[in-house]
Amino acid sequence: MVGREFFVSDNVAVCLELIDDGEGIAQATEILRAGGTVALPSETVYGLGADATNASAVSKIFTAKNRPASHPLIIHIENIESARSFSNDFNVVAETLGSSFWPGPLTLLVKRSSKVIDEITGGRETVALRVPAHETFQKVLHAFSQVGSGAIAAPSANKYGSVSPTTAQHVLSDMGNHIDAVLDGGNCVVGIESTIVDCTVNPPAILRQGAITLELVNSALRHTGAVATEEFTGESRAPGMKLSHYAPLASVKLFENKVALSSYEEHCALNKISFVTILGSEDREIYARELYSMLRDADASQPTEILVLLPEPSDIGVAIRDRLFKAAAPR
Ligand code: AMP
Ligand code: MG
C-alpha cells in the first residue's frame, strides 16, 4: 500500500515537493494510482487531488481538509468524452457548456452515472464535473487515464473554510503535514474557484460565480433556447457553500469606494486598531488572480482588521465580490 505511510522519515510524514517536469508528473500520477493525495495546480486554485473512484483515497481528502463528508467533491477529467461517462444524462445544456468552455474554469452539475461513488457526492444523485485547463493538471489527467481511472477529485487544497491556495507555498504552509505531495505549477492565473452551473434544472442555474459569467454562459446557450439564472440557494442546492468561507484570521471589512475606506482608516488610526488595506488592481482579472495572496499576506502581519476596496460588480468582479462577502461574513 502506498500513501502517507511511504513518505515517512524518522516518523515524520514528509510532503514531497514535485516540480513541473516529466518526473514530477510521473510521481504525482503514481501517488494517485496508489491511492494517495497530491495537490495539483489548476487555473483556478490549487486542488487537493485523489483518485475519484477510490473510496479510501477520497476519504483522505476529507480528513486532510477537515471537511464534512456531506460536502460533495468536483471530479476532474481529461475531456468531455470522459465527462459523459460519469453522467447518465449529459444533456444538451451540459454538452453546449462543456464544448464551449472546456478545458476551463467551469464546473457542470449533471445526473451521475453508476461509475460515481457515494463518497464523492455525499449520496446525491448529481455529480460535479470539470475539465481543467492548466497544462500540468492536463498532463497528470492524461497520464492517470493510462494507468488508472483518469478521474481526480480535487477540492481546494486548504483547510476547510479558510483562504484557497494559489501557489504551491500556500499549500505547503496549510497542508504540508497532511498530504503526500504537492506538484508546483506556478501561480494560478484565474485565482478564484470555478463557476458552477446546475444543468439538471430548468432553467439551468449558476450556483457559484467564477470567471465564466452569467452573460458568457447565456451567450453560449443561445441556440439551445435555455436561459440560465443566478441562483443563490446556499446550503441545500450546493452544500459546502456556507456563508462564511474563504476567511482569513483577521476580521474583514468591505468598502464600495475610497472615500468610505479612508474615513474608516482614520477611525482605526484614532482608536489604535491595527489594520491592513487591500485595494486590489483596477484590472479585475488581476484583482482575482491576486485576491487570495493579498488576503494571506494581509493576515501574516496579524492585524485586527483587513479593509478591502470592492471591485465593480461586472465580469469577474461579481465573483470577487461573492468571495469577499463570504470572507467578511460572521463566523
Ligand atoms: P470546491 O470545494 O471548490 O471543490 O467546490 C465544491 C462545491 O461544488 C461544493 O461545495 C458544492 O457546492 C458543489 N458541488 C459539488 N458536487 C455537488 C453535487 N453533487 N451536488 C451539489 N453541489 C455540488
Ligand atoms: Mg474550497
mmCIF file of C-alpha atoms and ligand atoms in Angstrom:
data_model
loop_
_atom_site.group_PDB
_atom_site.id
_atom_site.type_symbol
_atom_site.label_atom_id
_atom_site.label_comp_id
_atom_site.label_asym_id
_atom_site.label_seq_id
_atom_site.Cartn_x
_atom_site.Cartn_y
_atom_site.Cartn_z
ATOM 1 C CA MET A 1 0.000 0.000 0.000
ATOM 2 C CA VAL A 2 1.301 3.431 -0.906
ATOM 3 C CA GLY A 3 0.033 6.518 0.806
ATOM 4 C CA ARG A 4 1.350 8.621 3.614
ATOM 5 C CA GLU A 5 2.969 5.501 5.060
ATOM 6 C CA PHE A 6 5.515 5.550 2.227
ATOM 7 C CA PHE A 7 6.754 9.056 2.822
ATOM 8 C CA VAL A 8 7.727 8.820 6.446
ATOM 9 C CA SER A 9 11.221 9.744 7.535
ATOM 10 C CA ASP A 10 12.193 9.492 11.220
ATOM 11 C CA ASN A 11 8.493 9.073 11.996
ATOM 12 C CA VAL A 12 7.691 12.472 10.486
ATOM 13 C CA ALA A 13 5.399 12.472 7.481
ATOM 14 C CA VAL A 14 7.088 14.255 4.580
ATOM 15 C CA CYS A 15 5.218 16.082 1.855
ATOM 16 C CA LEU A 16 7.068 15.554 -1.418
ATOM 17 C CA GLU A 17 7.624 18.771 -3.357
ATOM 18 C CA LEU A 18 7.408 17.836 -7.011
ATOM 19 C CA ILE A 19 8.481 20.067 -9.837
ATOM 20 C CA ASP A 20 6.605 20.529 -13.029
ATOM 21 C CA ASP A 21 8.626 18.242 -15.300
ATOM 22 C CA GLY A 22 8.218 14.726 -16.686
ATOM 23 C CA GLU A 23 9.435 13.106 -13.490
ATOM 24 C CA GLY A 24 7.241 15.248 -11.213
ATOM 25 C CA ILE A 25 4.198 14.401 -13.324
ATOM 26 C CA ALA A 26 5.090 10.686 -13.255
ATOM 27 C CA GLN A 27 5.472 10.744 -9.467
ATOM 28 C CA ALA A 28 2.202 12.609 -8.974
ATOM 29 C CA THR A 29 0.479 10.047 -11.200
ATOM 30 C CA GLU A 30 1.983 7.143 -9.251
ATOM 31 C CA ILE A 31 0.753 8.600 -5.946
ATOM 32 C CA LEU A 32 -2.760 8.923 -7.405
ATOM 33 C CA ARG A 33 -2.656 5.370 -8.773
ATOM 34 C CA ALA A 34 -1.594 4.076 -5.368
ATOM 35 C CA GLY A 35 -4.432 5.849 -3.531
ATOM 36 C CA GLY A 36 -2.513 8.812 -2.110
ATOM 37 C CA THR A 37 -3.149 12.566 -2.125
ATOM 38 C CA VAL A 38 -1.323 15.145 -4.224
ATOM 39 C CA ALA A 39 -2.007 18.866 -4.508
ATOM 40 C CA LEU A 40 -2.184 19.933 -8.161
ATOM 41 C CA PRO A 41 -2.033 23.345 -9.839
ATOM 42 C CA SER A 42 -5.102 24.383 -11.792
ATOM 43 C CA GLU A 43 -6.009 27.640 -13.494
ATOM 44 C CA THR A 44 -8.475 28.410 -10.658
ATOM 45 C CA VAL A 45 -6.751 27.459 -7.364
ATOM 46 C CA TYR A 46 -4.577 24.518 -6.219
ATOM 47 C CA GLY A 47 -6.678 21.387 -5.743
ATOM 48 C CA LEU A 48 -6.059 18.502 -3.378
ATOM 49 C CA GLY A 49 -6.230 15.540 -5.755
ATOM 50 C CA ALA A 50 -7.026 11.868 -5.167
ATOM 51 C CA ASP A 51 -8.425 9.045 -7.328
ATOM 52 C CA ALA A 52 -12.138 9.893 -7.567
ATOM 53 C CA THR A 53 -13.085 6.213 -7.986
ATOM 54 C CA ASN A 54 -11.241 5.008 -4.866
ATOM 55 C CA ALA A 55 -13.254 5.487 -1.641
ATOM 56 C CA SER A 56 -10.239 5.199 0.629
ATOM 57 C CA ALA A 57 -8.277 7.785 -1.394
ATOM 58 C CA VAL A 58 -11.273 10.142 -1.375
ATOM 59 C CA SER A 59 -11.622 9.795 2.396
ATOM 60 C CA LYS A 60 -8.041 11.080 2.762
ATOM 61 C CA ILE A 61 -9.127 14.370 1.160
ATOM 62 C CA PHE A 62 -11.880 14.860 3.741
ATOM 63 C CA THR A 63 -9.505 14.026 6.597
ATOM 64 C CA ALA A 64 -6.699 16.293 5.360
ATOM 65 C CA LYS A 65 -9.059 19.233 4.818
ATOM 66 C CA ASN A 66 -11.169 18.576 7.884
ATOM 67 C CA ARG A 67 -14.150 18.832 5.533
ATOM 68 C CA PRO A 68 -17.574 17.415 6.432
ATOM 69 C CA ALA A 69 -18.268 14.215 4.442
ATOM 70 C CA SER A 70 -21.602 15.647 3.253
ATOM 71 C CA HIS A 71 -19.880 18.303 1.129
ATOM 72 C CA PRO A 72 -19.519 16.821 -2.352
ATOM 73 C CA LEU A 73 -16.342 17.000 -4.427
ATOM 74 C CA ILE A 74 -15.773 18.035 -8.038
ATOM 75 C CA ILE A 75 -14.404 15.308 -10.339
ATOM 76 C CA HIS A 76 -11.752 16.489 -12.819
ATOM 77 C CA ILE A 77 -11.397 14.618 -16.092
ATOM 78 C CA GLU A 78 -9.326 14.971 -19.230
ATOM 79 C CA ASN A 79 -12.035 15.774 -21.758
ATOM 80 C CA ILE A 80 -15.750 15.896 -22.494
ATOM 81 C CA GLU A 81 -15.872 12.233 -23.597
ATOM 82 C CA SER A 82 -14.651 11.199 -20.190
ATOM 83 C CA ALA A 83 -17.148 13.586 -18.552
ATOM 84 C CA ARG A 84 -20.022 11.879 -20.406
ATOM 85 C CA SER A 85 -19.077 8.537 -18.874
ATOM 86 C CA PHE A 86 -19.660 9.903 -15.362
ATOM 87 C CA SER A 87 -23.213 11.014 -16.177
ATOM 88 C CA ASN A 88 -26.290 9.125 -17.366
ATOM 89 C CA ASP A 89 -27.905 12.343 -18.564
ATOM 90 C CA PHE A 90 -25.274 14.604 -20.099
ATOM 91 C CA ASN A 91 -27.972 16.780 -21.633
ATOM 92 C CA VAL A 92 -27.879 19.483 -24.300
ATOM 93 C CA VAL A 93 -27.104 22.218 -21.767
ATOM 94 C CA ALA A 94 -24.129 20.241 -20.435
ATOM 95 C CA GLU A 95 -22.966 19.393 -23.978
ATOM 96 C CA THR A 96 -23.166 23.020 -25.046
ATOM 97 C CA LEU A 97 -21.416 24.457 -21.988
ATOM 98 C CA GLY A 98 -18.800 21.687 -21.902
ATOM 99 C CA SER A 99 -17.902 22.151 -25.553
ATOM 100 C CA SER A 100 -17.897 25.961 -25.223
ATOM 101 C CA PHE A 101 -15.814 26.348 -22.059
ATOM 102 C CA TRP A 102 -13.769 23.173 -21.500
ATOM 103 C CA PRO A 103 -10.968 22.973 -20.754
ATOM 104 C CA GLY A 104 -11.588 25.898 -18.418
ATOM 105 C CA PRO A 105 -12.900 27.255 -15.114
ATOM 106 C CA LEU A 106 -16.457 25.889 -15.401
ATOM 107 C CA THR A 107 -17.975 23.044 -13.365
ATOM 108 C CA LEU A 108 -21.130 21.299 -14.589
ATOM 109 C CA LEU A 109 -23.587 19.630 -12.239
ATOM 110 C CA VAL A 110 -25.272 16.681 -14.003
ATOM 111 C CA LYS A 111 -27.021 13.423 -13.088
ATOM 112 C CA ARG A 112 -24.443 10.868 -12.033
ATOM 113 C CA SER A 113 -23.716 7.505 -13.638
ATOM 114 C CA SER A 114 -23.016 4.257 -11.774
ATOM 115 C CA LYS A 115 -19.273 4.999 -12.106
ATOM 116 C CA VAL A 116 -19.605 7.727 -9.460
ATOM 117 C CA ILE A 117 -19.152 6.569 -5.870
ATOM 118 C CA ASP A 118 -21.314 7.866 -3.000
ATOM 119 C CA GLU A 119 -18.294 9.288 -1.175
ATOM 120 C CA ILE A 120 -17.873 11.872 -3.973
ATOM 121 C CA THR A 121 -21.446 13.150 -3.983
ATOM 122 C CA GLY A 122 -22.377 12.742 -0.326
ATOM 123 C CA GLY A 123 -25.005 10.275 -1.572
ATOM 124 C CA ARG A 124 -26.584 12.760 -4.007
ATOM 125 C CA GLU A 125 -27.849 11.738 -7.444
ATOM 126 C CA THR A 126 -25.869 14.535 -9.119
ATOM 127 C CA VAL A 127 -22.160 14.883 -9.771
ATOM 128 C CA ALA A 128 -19.993 17.958 -10.432
ATOM 129 C CA LEU A 129 -17.532 17.615 -13.356
ATOM 130 C CA ARG A 130 -14.781 19.858 -14.711
ATOM 131 C CA VAL A 131 -12.065 19.650 -17.376
ATOM 132 C CA PRO A 132 -9.279 21.941 -16.088
ATOM 133 C CA ALA A 133 -7.158 23.992 -18.500
ATOM 134 C CA HIS A 134 -3.858 24.097 -16.599
ATOM 135 C CA GLU A 135 -1.278 22.285 -18.709
ATOM 136 C CA THR A 136 0.240 20.448 -15.738
ATOM 137 C CA PHE A 137 -3.142 19.239 -14.480
ATOM 138 C CA GLN A 138 -3.955 18.145 -18.037
ATOM 139 C CA LYS A 139 -0.719 16.138 -18.219
ATOM 140 C CA VAL A 140 -1.454 14.424 -14.908
ATOM 141 C CA LEU A 141 -5.005 13.607 -16.029
ATOM 142 C CA HIS A 142 -3.699 12.177 -19.273
ATOM 143 C CA ALA A 143 -1.053 10.049 -17.547
ATOM 144 C CA PHE A 144 -3.533 8.903 -14.887
ATOM 145 C CA SER A 145 -6.031 7.838 -17.539
ATOM 146 C CA GLN A 146 -3.344 5.484 -18.922
ATOM 147 C CA VAL A 147 -2.668 3.736 -15.606
ATOM 148 C CA GLY A 148 -5.788 4.396 -13.519
ATOM 149 C CA SER A 149 -9.304 5.835 -13.596
ATOM 150 C CA GLY A 150 -8.258 9.204 -15.076
ATOM 151 C CA ALA A 151 -10.718 10.868 -12.658
ATOM 152 C CA ILE A 152 -9.338 13.158 -9.961
ATOM 153 C CA ALA A 153 -11.412 14.548 -7.089
ATOM 154 C CA ALA A 154 -9.853 17.870 -6.124
ATOM 155 C CA PRO A 155 -11.350 20.462 -3.784
ATOM 156 C CA SER A 156 -9.189 23.447 -2.900
ATOM 157 C CA ALA A 157 -6.005 22.368 -1.102
ATOM 158 C CA ASN A 158 -6.582 24.283 2.134
ATOM 159 C CA LYS A 159 -8.201 23.620 5.483
ATOM 160 C CA TYR A 160 -11.989 23.718 5.354
ATOM 161 C CA GLY A 161 -13.410 27.273 5.345
ATOM 162 C CA SER A 162 -10.107 29.127 5.019
ATOM 163 C CA VAL A 163 -8.480 31.028 2.148
ATOM 164 C CA SER A 164 -7.849 28.964 -1.009
ATOM 165 C CA PRO A 165 -4.241 28.419 -2.171
ATOM 166 C CA THR A 166 -2.955 29.909 -5.425
ATOM 167 C CA THR A 167 0.717 28.885 -5.055
ATOM 168 C CA ALA A 168 2.475 25.668 -4.018
ATOM 169 C CA GLN A 169 3.854 27.569 -0.996
ATOM 170 C CA HIS A 170 0.304 28.316 0.185
ATOM 171 C CA VAL A 171 -0.471 24.589 0.005
ATOM 172 C CA LEU A 172 2.649 23.638 1.941
ATOM 173 C CA SER A 173 2.003 26.130 4.696
ATOM 174 C CA ASP A 174 -1.639 24.981 5.111
ATOM 175 C CA MET A 175 -1.433 21.261 4.481
ATOM 176 C CA GLY A 176 2.211 20.199 4.294
ATOM 177 C CA ASN A 177 1.778 17.747 7.157
ATOM 178 C CA HIS A 178 -1.386 16.164 5.835
ATOM 179 C CA ILE A 179 -0.775 15.289 2.193
ATOM 180 C CA ASP A 180 1.625 13.067 0.262
ATOM 181 C CA ALA A 181 2.873 15.637 -2.273
ATOM 182 C CA VAL A 182 2.424 18.970 -3.978
ATOM 183 C CA LEU A 183 3.179 19.490 -7.660
ATOM 184 C CA ASP A 184 4.420 23.052 -8.165
ATOM 185 C CA GLY A 185 2.959 24.524 -11.337
ATOM 186 C CA GLY A 186 3.447 28.209 -10.519
ATOM 187 C CA ASN A 187 0.812 30.810 -9.673
ATOM 188 C CA CYS A 188 -2.814 30.126 -10.624
ATOM 189 C CA VAL A 189 -3.845 32.522 -13.393
ATOM 190 C CA VAL A 190 -7.571 32.861 -12.682
ATOM 191 C CA GLY A 191 -7.117 32.820 -8.916
ATOM 192 C CA ILE A 192 -10.683 32.060 -7.793
ATOM 193 C CA GLU A 193 -12.752 28.866 -7.894
ATOM 194 C CA SER A 194 -14.691 27.675 -10.943
ATOM 195 C CA THR A 195 -18.178 28.822 -11.892
ATOM 196 C CA ILE A 196 -20.694 26.037 -11.088
ATOM 197 C CA VAL A 197 -23.743 25.573 -13.351
ATOM 198 C CA ASP A 198 -26.527 23.167 -12.375
ATOM 199 C CA CYS A 199 -27.561 21.567 -15.685
ATOM 200 C CA THR A 200 -30.150 19.277 -14.054
ATOM 201 C CA VAL A 201 -32.759 22.020 -13.574
ATOM 202 C CA ASN A 202 -34.783 24.111 -15.981
ATOM 203 C CA PRO A 203 -33.735 26.875 -16.313
ATOM 204 C CA PRO A 204 -30.076 25.971 -15.658
ATOM 205 C CA ALA A 205 -28.767 27.753 -12.550
ATOM 206 C CA ILE A 206 -25.431 29.292 -11.645
ATOM 207 C CA LEU A 207 -24.708 28.004 -8.127
ATOM 208 C CA ARG A 208 -21.298 29.645 -7.747
ATOM 209 C CA GLN A 209 -19.877 32.651 -9.567
ATOM 210 C CA GLY A 210 -16.470 32.492 -11.236
ATOM 211 C CA ALA A 211 -14.542 33.677 -14.280
ATOM 212 C CA ILE A 212 -17.239 32.289 -16.600
ATOM 213 C CA THR A 213 -20.015 34.820 -16.039
ATOM 214 C CA LEU A 214 -23.791 34.500 -16.427
ATOM 215 C CA GLU A 215 -23.525 36.542 -19.651
ATOM 216 C CA LEU A 216 -20.925 34.173 -21.114
ATOM 217 C CA VAL A 217 -22.991 31.123 -20.127
ATOM 218 C CA ASN A 218 -26.100 32.581 -21.723
ATOM 219 C CA SER A 219 -24.390 33.615 -24.907
ATOM 220 C CA ALA A 220 -23.121 30.022 -25.302
ATOM 221 C CA LEU A 221 -26.616 28.651 -24.587
ATOM 222 C CA ARG A 222 -28.395 30.989 -27.009
ATOM 223 C CA HIS A 223 -29.063 28.411 -29.722
ATOM 224 C CA THR A 224 -30.490 25.913 -27.207
ATOM 225 C CA GLY A 225 -33.304 28.210 -26.071
ATOM 226 C CA ALA A 226 -32.263 27.726 -22.417
ATOM 227 C CA VAL A 227 -31.596 30.853 -20.345
ATOM 228 C CA ALA A 228 -29.578 30.323 -17.178
ATOM 229 C CA THR A 229 -30.391 32.179 -13.984
ATOM 230 C CA GLU A 230 -28.328 33.035 -10.990
ATOM 231 C CA GLU A 231 -29.498 31.164 -8.002
ATOM 232 C CA PHE A 232 -28.430 31.960 -4.519
ATOM 233 C CA THR A 233 -29.613 28.813 -2.863
ATOM 234 C CA GLY A 234 -26.830 28.295 -0.359
ATOM 235 C CA GLU A 235 -26.582 25.050 1.555
ATOM 236 C CA SER A 236 -29.378 22.910 0.179
ATOM 237 C CA ARG A 237 -28.512 23.051 -3.514
ATOM 238 C CA ALA A 238 -24.758 23.336 -3.280
ATOM 239 C CA PRO A 239 -23.681 22.003 0.067
ATOM 240 C CA GLY A 240 -20.450 23.485 1.324
ATOM 241 C CA MET A 241 -21.370 26.964 0.166
ATOM 242 C CA LYS A 242 -21.882 28.189 3.646
ATOM 243 C CA LEU A 243 -21.977 31.862 4.394
ATOM 244 C CA SER A 244 -18.540 32.173 5.999
ATOM 245 C CA HIS A 245 -15.861 30.822 3.680
ATOM 246 C CA TYR A 246 -12.523 31.864 2.186
ATOM 247 C CA ALA A 247 -11.888 33.578 5.513
ATOM 248 C CA PRO A 248 -8.552 34.894 6.801
ATOM 249 C CA LEU A 249 -7.918 35.064 10.570
ATOM 250 C CA ALA A 250 -8.378 38.831 10.877
ATOM 251 C CA SER A 251 -11.874 40.243 10.531
ATOM 252 C CA VAL A 252 -12.635 41.625 7.070
ATOM 253 C CA LYS A 253 -14.423 44.921 6.336
ATOM 254 C CA LEU A 254 -15.537 45.834 2.821
ATOM 255 C CA PHE A 255 -15.846 49.267 1.187
ATOM 256 C CA GLU A 256 -17.546 50.341 -2.028
ATOM 257 C CA ASN A 257 -15.391 53.442 -2.523
ATOM 258 C CA LYS A 258 -12.147 55.078 -1.474
ATOM 259 C CA VAL A 259 -13.849 57.868 0.487
ATOM 260 C CA ALA A 260 -15.591 55.438 2.844
ATOM 261 C CA LEU A 261 -12.386 53.405 3.111
ATOM 262 C CA SER A 262 -10.215 56.427 4.007
ATOM 263 C CA SER A 263 -12.581 57.617 6.667
ATOM 264 C CA TYR A 264 -12.579 54.147 8.260
ATOM 265 C CA GLU A 265 -8.762 54.101 8.108
ATOM 266 C CA GLU A 266 -8.786 57.366 10.076
ATOM 267 C CA HIS A 267 -11.148 55.820 12.620
ATOM 268 C CA CYS A 268 -8.766 52.843 13.029
ATOM 269 C CA ALA A 269 -5.744 55.102 13.424
ATOM 270 C CA LEU A 270 -7.509 57.226 16.064
ATOM 271 C CA ASN A 271 -8.645 54.176 18.012
ATOM 272 C CA LYS A 272 -5.345 52.287 17.674
ATOM 273 C CA ILE A 273 -6.957 49.428 15.757
ATOM 274 C CA SER A 274 -4.322 47.660 13.673
ATOM 275 C CA PHE A 275 -5.318 47.188 10.048
ATOM 276 C CA VAL A 276 -4.063 46.319 6.582
ATOM 277 C CA THR A 277 -5.735 47.754 3.480
ATOM 278 C CA ILE A 278 -6.234 45.806 0.242
ATOM 279 C CA LEU A 279 -7.013 47.984 -2.775
ATOM 280 C CA GLY A 280 -6.831 45.313 -5.469
ATOM 281 C CA SER A 281 -5.902 46.005 -9.076
ATOM 282 C CA GLU A 282 -8.181 48.150 -11.242
ATOM 283 C CA ASP A 283 -7.861 45.328 -13.754
ATOM 284 C CA ARG A 284 -10.401 42.879 -12.333
ATOM 285 C CA GLU A 285 -8.692 39.831 -13.809
ATOM 286 C CA ILE A 286 -5.521 40.777 -11.951
ATOM 287 C CA TYR A 287 -7.564 41.555 -8.827
ATOM 288 C CA ALA A 288 -8.969 37.990 -8.942
ATOM 289 C CA ARG A 289 -5.555 36.445 -9.600
ATOM 290 C CA GLU A 290 -4.036 38.229 -6.598
ATOM 291 C CA LEU A 291 -7.035 38.122 -4.238
ATOM 292 C CA TYR A 292 -6.129 35.109 -2.094
ATOM 293 C CA SER A 293 -2.424 36.017 -1.930
ATOM 294 C CA MET A 294 -3.375 39.522 -0.800
ATOM 295 C CA LEU A 295 -5.656 38.125 1.934
ATOM 296 C CA ARG A 296 -2.924 35.725 3.100
ATOM 297 C CA ASP A 297 -0.240 38.434 3.079
ATOM 298 C CA ALA A 298 -2.525 40.784 4.983
ATOM 299 C CA ASP A 299 -3.179 38.106 7.599
ATOM 300 C CA ALA A 300 0.538 37.427 8.038
ATOM 301 C CA SER A 301 1.095 40.674 9.940
ATOM 302 C CA GLN A 302 -1.759 39.717 12.306
ATOM 303 C CA PRO A 303 -3.820 42.897 12.070
ATOM 304 C CA THR A 304 -7.136 43.193 13.882
ATOM 305 C CA GLU A 305 -8.855 44.139 10.645
ATOM 306 C CA ILE A 306 -8.345 43.778 6.916
ATOM 307 C CA LEU A 307 -10.022 46.599 4.950
ATOM 308 C CA VAL A 308 -10.846 45.806 1.339
ATOM 309 C CA LEU A 309 -11.913 48.054 -1.540
ATOM 310 C CA LEU A 310 -14.521 46.076 -3.531
ATOM 311 C CA PRO A 311 -14.233 45.851 -7.339
ATOM 312 C CA GLU A 312 -17.086 46.932 -9.614
ATOM 313 C CA PRO A 313 -19.731 44.220 -9.944
ATOM 314 C CA SER A 314 -19.082 43.484 -13.606
ATOM 315 C CA ASP A 315 -17.461 40.467 -15.322
ATOM 316 C CA ILE A 316 -15.198 38.622 -12.849
ATOM 317 C CA GLY A 317 -15.839 41.408 -10.307
ATOM 318 C CA VAL A 318 -19.132 39.657 -9.458
ATOM 319 C CA ALA A 319 -17.260 36.515 -8.345
ATOM 320 C CA ILE A 320 -14.582 38.501 -6.473
ATOM 321 C CA ARG A 321 -17.327 40.275 -4.533
ATOM 322 C CA ASP A 322 -19.002 36.940 -3.740
ATOM 323 C CA ARG A 323 -15.760 35.582 -2.222
ATOM 324 C CA LEU A 324 -15.158 38.803 -0.291
ATOM 325 C CA PHE A 325 -18.701 38.869 1.132
ATOM 326 C CA LYS A 326 -18.106 35.319 2.378
ATOM 327 C CA ALA A 327 -14.688 36.229 3.774
ATOM 328 C CA ALA A 328 -16.363 39.092 5.666
ATOM 329 C CA ALA A 329 -19.409 37.094 6.848
ATOM 330 C CA PRO A 330 -19.959 36.394 10.558
ATOM 331 C CA ARG A 331 -18.074 33.206 11.505
HETATM 332 P P1 AMP B 1 -14.795 23.107 -4.066
HETATM 333 O O1 AMP B 1 -14.848 22.926 -2.589
HETATM 334 O O2 AMP B 1 -14.271 24.419 -4.508
HETATM 335 O O3 AMP B 1 -14.190 21.963 -4.777
HETATM 336 O O4 AMP B 1 -16.312 23.159 -4.562
HETATM 337 C C1 AMP B 1 -17.131 22.077 -4.481
HETATM 338 C C2 AMP B 1 -18.542 22.599 -4.426
HETATM 339 O O5 AMP B 1 -19.238 22.117 -5.562
HETATM 340 C C3 AMP B 1 -19.318 22.016 -3.259
HETATM 341 O O6 AMP B 1 -19.117 22.742 -2.089
HETATM 342 C C4 AMP B 1 -20.740 22.103 -3.750
HETATM 343 O O7 AMP B 1 -21.240 23.365 -3.507
HETATM 344 C C5 AMP B 1 -20.591 21.893 -5.257
HETATM 345 N N1 AMP B 1 -20.920 20.504 -5.606
HETATM 346 C C6 AMP B 1 -20.059 19.525 -5.909
HETATM 347 N N2 AMP B 1 -20.715 18.373 -6.144
HETATM 348 C C7 AMP B 1 -22.013 18.632 -5.995
HETATM 349 C C8 AMP B 1 -23.203 17.852 -6.082
HETATM 350 N N3 AMP B 1 -23.157 16.553 -6.411
HETATM 351 N N4 AMP B 1 -24.380 18.461 -5.822
HETATM 352 C C9 AMP B 1 -24.427 19.760 -5.497
HETATM 353 N N5 AMP B 1 -23.337 20.558 -5.394
HETATM 354 C C10 AMP B 1 -22.160 20.006 -5.635
HETATM 355 MG MG MG B 2 -12.621 25.342 -1.157
#
